[in-house]
Amino acid sequence: MKRNNYIVSGLLFLGLLSCEMRDELKKLPSREEQDTGWFTLDMTSNSQNMVTKAVFDSNDVNPQLYPVEIINTVTGVTVCHFDSYADLLSQGQVKLISGRYKVVAYNYDGSEVHASERPWFKGETEFEILAGKTTQVNTVCKLQSVAVTVAFTNEFKQQFRDDYAITVTNGDKGVKVYGKQHVGKTFYFKVPDQKNCVQLTVKATTVANAQIAQNYTVTKPADAEGNNHLISGDEFTVKIDAGNEPSVDPATQAQLDITVDLTMHEKGITIEIPTENIIFNGGSSSTPEPEEPEQGITVTGLPETYNLPLEEGQTVQVNISAPKGIAKLLVKIQSDNEGFSSTLAGFGLGGEFDLANPGELAPILSNSLESGEGIGLIDANEPILGKTSYLFDVTEFMSLLSLYGTSHNTFTITIEDGSSEPVTGVLTVVVP
């Protein structure tokens, strides 16, 4: 009898021990928990602390808007992508498998942009995820470009016409031409590999009608370690002065005075580049032959009003002459007919569109209204861009307006050649 009691007692002990072991096992982390950790990101942009001539667009310096990628540094695979930093923050901690990663954030991908009006900010930080741990990562998005701003003294503006052109290059593929509309504006160049200078070519015409073209090389001074390579965050502010009053004699070369400030944002300092680092590489001067009067854009057929249906043999045409080539042929259609307006909006033509540069709208602009696949305003086999003359014939298109019933329609047409004054006129089409 005692033996049976021992057996029962033993079974009860084993049962209690088993329950305790199960409770302890429940407390242990799962295999997934053993292999994963968490990631949080604190990201800022250094744009607020930069001493710069540039005026940044708010969308380019607000890190809340930056896309964020988390990349496995071993495989090179992007394991997480967030459309914005704000999106990442809204999700709280990000769970990742244990391993090494890097976080990359940017306002846009400017890695292959050689010269742009838009600055490229980017932050990149490597980190490690440990099992069951939360890793806090701090990333600062910094300017990745070399910035150049060009300005002129009042003396230069008094002695030269405003048709000047200053070509700036980073010594590689980054090239930008500054005109009067770019005075004081900053452009951003890709950081060239192992280069230590930017180069300028100044072309200008004096008020006495003498033309000059001068070349300059601006070399970055060496630091204490002897390094003078261009790096991201370098900003050159170039000021061009007339120097001695230019001679009207084209045989006498007038050399400009160039001064350059260099702001090194990585170091947070601004210096004036010594004159020996600004090398005049020669140039030319001449007095041009009298120019022919500039020919601008001429248009016949605007403004005009048509009542539908058209009379037999009547056409609706706009004849365009643009000796410098059509750069844009802008059209904006407005109608009080809801059906026609809805059709335009459905095609993505509710606002102004460009027939010379149709882009993704090309199929819609070339297919016909009658087919239901477009509006038939252009011929896909006859590009408009660059033409010096163009007959814009919309006779067939106008006849199809009657399909929508009574309407009053205006077609505002603007022609640009990139140089002359744009020409705008209105075609009015009434369907009684």
PDB file of N, CA and C in Angstrom, residues 245-300:
ATOM      1  N   GLU A 245      37.694 100.862 -66.803  1.00  0.00           N
ATOM      2  CA  GLU A 245      36.662 101.071 -67.813  1.00  0.00           C
ATOM      3  C   GLU A 245      37.116 100.476 -69.141  1.00  0.00           C
ATOM      4  N   PRO A 246      36.323  99.589 -69.744  1.00  0.00           N
ATOM      5  CA  PRO A 246      36.739  98.924 -70.984  1.00  0.00           C
ATOM      6  C   PRO A 246      36.946  99.921 -72.116  1.00  0.00           C
ATOM      7  N   SER A 247      37.931  99.657 -72.917  1.00  0.00           N
ATOM      8  CA  SER A 247      38.190 100.495 -74.078  1.00  0.00           C
ATOM      9  C   SER A 247      37.262 100.116 -75.215  1.00  0.00           C
ATOM     10  N   VAL A 248      36.864 101.102 -76.003  1.00  0.00           N
ATOM     11  CA  VAL A 248      36.048 100.808 -77.174  1.00  0.00           C
ATOM     12  C   VAL A 248      36.906 100.253 -78.293  1.00  0.00           C
ATOM     13  N   ASP A 249      38.213 100.294 -78.101  1.00  0.00           N
ATOM     14  CA  ASP A 249      39.126  99.728 -79.084  1.00  0.00           C
ATOM     15  C   ASP A 249      39.224  98.225 -78.860  1.00  0.00           C
ATOM     16  N   PRO A 250      38.699  97.404 -79.778  1.00  0.00           N
ATOM     17  CA  PRO A 250      38.714  95.956 -79.559  1.00  0.00           C
ATOM     18  C   PRO A 250      40.115  95.377 -79.454  1.00  0.00           C
ATOM     19  N   ALA A 251      41.134  96.121 -79.886  1.00  0.00           N
ATOM     20  CA  ALA A 251      42.503  95.608 -79.777  1.00  0.00           C
ATOM     21  C   ALA A 251      43.009  95.660 -78.342  1.00  0.00           C
ATOM     22  N   THR A 252      42.350  96.462 -77.505  1.00  0.00           N
ATOM     23  CA  THR A 252      42.741  96.580 -76.103  1.00  0.00           C
ATOM     24  C   THR A 252      41.872  95.662 -75.265  1.00  0.00           C
ATOM     25  N   GLN A 253      42.479  94.692 -74.624  1.00  0.00           N
ATOM     26  CA  GLN A 253      41.728  93.705 -73.833  1.00  0.00           C
ATOM     27  C   GLN A 253      41.395  94.281 -72.467  1.00  0.00           C
ATOM     28  N   ALA A 254      40.125  94.285 -72.135  1.00  0.00           N
ATOM     29  CA  ALA A 254      39.687  94.769 -70.822  1.00  0.00           C
ATOM     30  C   ALA A 254      39.547  93.572 -69.892  1.00  0.00           C
ATOM     31  N   GLN A 255      40.365  93.542 -68.823  1.00  0.00           N
ATOM     32  CA  GLN A 255      40.286  92.433 -67.894  1.00  0.00           C
ATOM     33  C   GLN A 255      39.364  92.790 -66.741  1.00  0.00           C
ATOM     34  N   LEU A 256      38.433  91.903 -66.429  1.00  0.00           N
ATOM     35  CA  LEU A 256      37.493  92.128 -65.347  1.00  0.00           C
ATOM     36  C   LEU A 256      38.157  91.860 -64.001  1.00  0.00           C
ATOM     37  N   ASP A 257      37.537  92.351 -62.946  1.00  0.00           N
ATOM     38  CA  ASP A 257      37.981  92.037 -61.593  1.00  0.00           C
ATOM     39  C   ASP A 257      37.039  90.980 -61.021  1.00  0.00           C
ATOM     40  N   ILE A 258      37.601  89.844 -60.627  1.00  0.00           N
ATOM     41  CA  ILE A 258      36.814  88.744 -60.079  1.00  0.00           C
ATOM     42  C   ILE A 258      37.223  88.507 -58.629  1.00  0.00           C
ATOM     43  N   THR A 259      36.258  88.542 -57.726  1.00  0.00           N
ATOM     44  CA  THR A 259      36.515  88.170 -56.332  1.00  0.00           C
ATOM     45  C   THR A 259      35.594  87.003 -55.986  1.00  0.00           C
ATOM     46  N   VAL A 260      36.109  86.098 -55.151  1.00  0.00           N
ATOM     47  CA  VAL A 260      35.357  84.889 -54.820  1.00  0.00           C
ATOM     48  C   VAL A 260      35.470  84.606 -53.328  1.00  0.00           C
ATOM     49  N   ASP A 261      34.318  84.401 -52.685  1.00  0.00           N
ATOM     50  CA  ASP A 261      34.284  83.905 -51.316  1.00  0.00           C
ATOM     51  C   ASP A 261      33.977  82.411 -51.362  1.00  0.00           C
ATOM     52  N   LEU A 262      34.612  81.668 -50.468  1.00  0.00           N
ATOM     53  CA  LEU A 262      34.363  80.229 -50.369  1.00  0.00           C
ATOM     54  C   LEU A 262      33.856  79.912 -48.972  1.00  0.00           C
ATOM     55  N   THR A 263      32.656  79.362 -48.908  1.00  0.00           N
ATOM     56  CA  THR A 263      32.102  78.882 -47.638  1.00  0.00           C
ATOM     57  C   THR A 263      32.236  77.367 -47.614  1.00  0.00           C
ATOM     58  N   MET A 264      32.915  76.876 -46.579  1.00  0.00           N
ATOM     59  CA  MET A 264      33.082  75.427 -46.416  1.00  0.00           C
ATOM     60  C   MET A 264      32.153  74.993 -45.282  1.00  0.00           C
ATOM     61  N   HIS A 265      30.988  74.451 -45.668  1.00  0.00           N
ATOM     62  CA  HIS A 265      29.958  74.169 -44.675  1.00  0.00           C
ATOM     63  C   HIS A 265      30.346  73.054 -43.727  1.00  0.00           C
ATOM     64  N   GLU A 266      31.221  72.144 -44.162  1.00  0.00           N
ATOM     65  CA  GLU A 266      31.670  71.088 -43.252  1.00  0.00           C
ATOM     66  C   GLU A 266      32.450  71.683 -42.084  1.00  0.00           C
ATOM     67  N   LYS A 267      33.175  72.776 -42.369  1.00  0.00           N
ATOM     68  CA  LYS A 267      33.977  73.412 -41.320  1.00  0.00           C
ATOM     69  C   LYS A 267      33.269  74.618 -40.712  1.00  0.00           C
ATOM     70  N   GLY A 268      32.219  75.087 -41.388  1.00  0.00           N
ATOM     71  CA  GLY A 268      31.468  76.217 -40.867  1.00  0.00           C
ATOM     72  C   GLY A 268      32.203  77.529 -40.966  1.00  0.00           C
ATOM     73  N   ILE A 269      33.065  77.701 -41.979  1.00  0.00           N
ATOM     74  CA  ILE A 269      33.820  78.951 -42.120  1.00  0.00           C
ATOM     75  C   ILE A 269      33.699  79.477 -43.549  1.00  0.00           C
ATOM     76  N   THR A 270      33.875  80.794 -43.688  1.00  0.00           N
ATOM     77  CA  THR A 270      33.883  81.450 -44.995  1.00  0.00           C
ATOM     78  C   THR A 270      35.195  82.216 -45.133  1.00  0.00           C
ATOM     79  N   ILE A 271      35.854  82.057 -46.285  1.00  0.00           N
ATOM     80  CA  ILE A 271      37.106  82.761 -46.536  1.00  0.00           C
ATOM     81  C   ILE A 271      37.031  83.448 -47.899  1.00  0.00           C
ATOM     82  N   GLU A 272      37.858  84.457 -48.073  1.00  0.00           N
ATOM     83  CA  GLU A 272      38.004  85.074 -49.395  1.00  0.00           C
ATOM     84  C   GLU A 272      39.157  84.370 -50.102  1.00  0.00           C
ATOM     85  N   ILE A 273      38.890  83.876 -51.305  1.00  0.00           N
ATOM     86  CA  ILE A 273      39.927  83.165 -52.051  1.00  0.00           C
ATOM     87  C   ILE A 273      41.004  84.161 -52.493  1.00  0.00           C
ATOM     88  N   PRO A 274      42.265  83.870 -52.210  1.00  0.00           N
ATOM     89  CA  PRO A 274      43.348  84.802 -52.597  1.00  0.00           C
ATOM     90  C   PRO A 274      43.372  85.040 -54.102  1.00  0.00           C
ATOM     91  N   THR A 275      43.833  86.228 -54.477  1.00  0.00           N
ATOM     92  CA  THR A 275      43.853  86.592 -55.899  1.00  0.00           C
ATOM     93  C   THR A 275      44.730  85.646 -56.715  1.00  0.00           C
ATOM     94  N   GLU A 276      45.781  85.073 -56.077  1.00  0.00           N
ATOM     95  CA  GLU A 276      46.643  84.161 -56.846  1.00  0.00           C
ATOM     96  C   GLU A 276      45.939  82.846 -57.173  1.00  0.00           C
ATOM     97  N   ASN A 277      44.804  82.593 -56.519  1.00  0.00           N
ATOM     98  CA  ASN A 277      44.029  81.393 -56.824  1.00  0.00           C
ATOM     99  C   ASN A 277      42.953  81.644 -57.895  1.00  0.00           C
ATOM    100  N   ILE A 278      42.891  82.887 -58.372  1.00  0.00           N
ATOM    101  CA  ILE A 278      41.936  83.231 -59.435  1.00  0.00           C
ATOM    102  C   ILE A 278      42.759  83.594 -60.668  1.00  0.00           C
ATOM    103  N   ILE A 279      42.871  82.658 -61.577  1.00  0.00           N
ATOM    104  CA  ILE A 279      43.785  82.797 -62.711  1.00  0.00           C
ATOM    105  C   ILE A 279      43.025  83.236 -63.953  1.00  0.00           C
ATOM    106  N   PHE A 280      43.481  84.328 -64.577  1.00  0.00           N
ATOM    107  CA  PHE A 280      42.934  84.785 -65.848  1.00  0.00           C
ATOM    108  C   PHE A 280      43.603  83.982 -66.961  1.00  0.00           C
ATOM    109  N   ASN A 281      42.792  83.273 -67.727  1.00  0.00           N
ATOM    110  CA  ASN A 281      43.326  82.395 -68.774  1.00  0.00           C
ATOM    111  C   ASN A 281      43.217  82.996 -70.178  1.00  0.00           C
ATOM    112  N   GLY A 282      43.051  84.304 -70.245  1.00  0.00           N
ATOM    113  CA  GLY A 282      42.972  84.944 -71.549  1.00  0.00           C
ATOM    114  C   GLY A 282      41.550  85.041 -72.061  1.00  0.00           C
ATOM    115  N   GLY A 283      41.408  85.619 -73.234  1.00  0.00           N
ATOM    116  CA  GLY A 283      40.092  85.786 -73.832  1.00  0.00           C
ATOM    117  C   GLY A 283      40.201  86.539 -75.129  1.00  0.00           C
ATOM    118  N   SER A 284      39.078  87.082 -75.542  1.00  0.00           N
ATOM    119  CA  SER A 284      39.048  87.805 -76.812  1.00  0.00           C
ATOM    120  C   SER A 284      38.142  89.007 -76.685  1.00  0.00           C
ATOM    121  N   SER A 285      38.301  89.924 -77.626  1.00  0.00           N
ATOM    122  CA  SER A 285      37.471  91.123 -77.664  1.00  0.00           C
ATOM    123  C   SER A 285      37.255  91.516 -79.112  1.00  0.00           C
ATOM    124  N   SER A 286      36.088  91.988 -79.423  1.00  0.00           N
ATOM    125  CA  SER A 286      35.792  92.389 -80.802  1.00  0.00           C
ATOM    126  C   SER A 286      34.600  93.325 -80.825  1.00  0.00           C
ATOM    127  N   THR A 287      34.492  94.039 -81.935  1.00  0.00           N
ATOM    128  CA  THR A 287      33.315  94.866 -82.178  1.00  0.00           C
ATOM    129  C   THR A 287      32.513  94.211 -83.286  1.00  0.00           C
ATOM    130  N   PRO A 288      31.341  93.693 -82.983  1.00  0.00           N
ATOM    131  CA  PRO A 288      30.584  92.926 -83.978  1.00  0.00           C
ATOM    132  C   PRO A 288      30.015  93.798 -85.079  1.00  0.00           C
ATOM    133  N   GLU A 289      29.738  93.147 -86.192  1.00  0.00           N
ATOM    134  CA  GLU A 289      29.029  93.829 -87.268  1.00  0.00           C
ATOM    135  C   GLU A 289      27.627  94.196 -86.802  1.00  0.00           C
ATOM    136  N   PRO A 290      27.079  95.276 -87.353  1.00  0.00           N
ATOM    137  CA  PRO A 290      25.707  95.634 -86.974  1.00  0.00           C
ATOM    138  C   PRO A 290      24.772  94.452 -87.209  1.00  0.00           C
ATOM    139  N   GLU A 291      23.963  94.182 -86.203  1.00  0.00           N
ATOM    140  CA  GLU A 291      23.067  93.043 -86.300  1.00  0.00           C
ATOM    141  C   GLU A 291      21.810  93.392 -87.076  1.00  0.00           C
ATOM    142  N   GLU A 292      21.292  92.375 -87.740  1.00  0.00           N
ATOM    143  CA  GLU A 292      20.001  92.539 -88.369  1.00  0.00           C
ATOM    144  C   GLU A 292      18.948  92.703 -87.285  1.00  0.00           C
ATOM    145  N   PRO A 293      17.913  93.481 -87.561  1.00  0.00           N
ATOM    146  CA  PRO A 293      16.853  93.616 -86.564  1.00  0.00           C
ATOM    147  C   PRO A 293      16.322  92.244 -86.176  1.00  0.00           C
ATOM    148  N   GLU A 294      16.175  92.039 -84.874  1.00  0.00           N
ATOM    149  CA  GLU A 294      15.718  90.741 -84.388  1.00  0.00           C
ATOM    150  C   GLU A 294      14.306  90.459 -84.854  1.00  0.00           C
ATOM    151  N   GLN A 295      14.109  89.282 -85.384  1.00  0.00           N
ATOM    152  CA  GLN A 295      12.792  88.880 -85.836  1.00  0.00           C
ATOM    153  C   GLN A 295      12.127  88.046 -84.756  1.00  0.00           C
ATOM    154  N   GLY A 296      10.951  88.495 -84.353  1.00  0.00           N
ATOM    155  CA  GLY A 296      10.210  87.792 -83.325  1.00  0.00           C
ATOM    156  C   GLY A 296       9.152  86.885 -83.935  1.00  0.00           C
ATOM    157  N   ILE A 297       8.194  86.519 -83.119  1.00  0.00           N
ATOM    158  CA  ILE A 297       7.114  85.619 -83.522  1.00  0.00           C
ATOM    159  C   ILE A 297       5.988  86.421 -84.166  1.00  0.00           C
ATOM    160  N   THR A 298       5.518  85.939 -85.286  1.00  0.00           N
ATOM    161  CA  THR A 298       4.344  86.555 -85.915  1.00  0.00           C
ATOM    162  C   THR A 298       3.275  85.484 -86.114  1.00  0.00           C
ATOM    163  N   VAL A 299       2.015  85.888 -85.932  1.00  0.00           N
ATOM    164  CA  VAL A 299       0.896  84.943 -86.000  1.00  0.00           C
ATOM    165  C   VAL A 299      -0.258  85.584 -86.764  1.00  0.00           C
ATOM    166  N   THR A 300      -0.837  84.825 -87.653  1.00  0.00           N
ATOM    167  CA  THR A 300      -2.079  85.239 -88.295  1.00  0.00           C
ATOM    168  C   THR A 300      -3.153  84.219 -87.954  1.00  0.00           C
TER     169      THR A 300
END
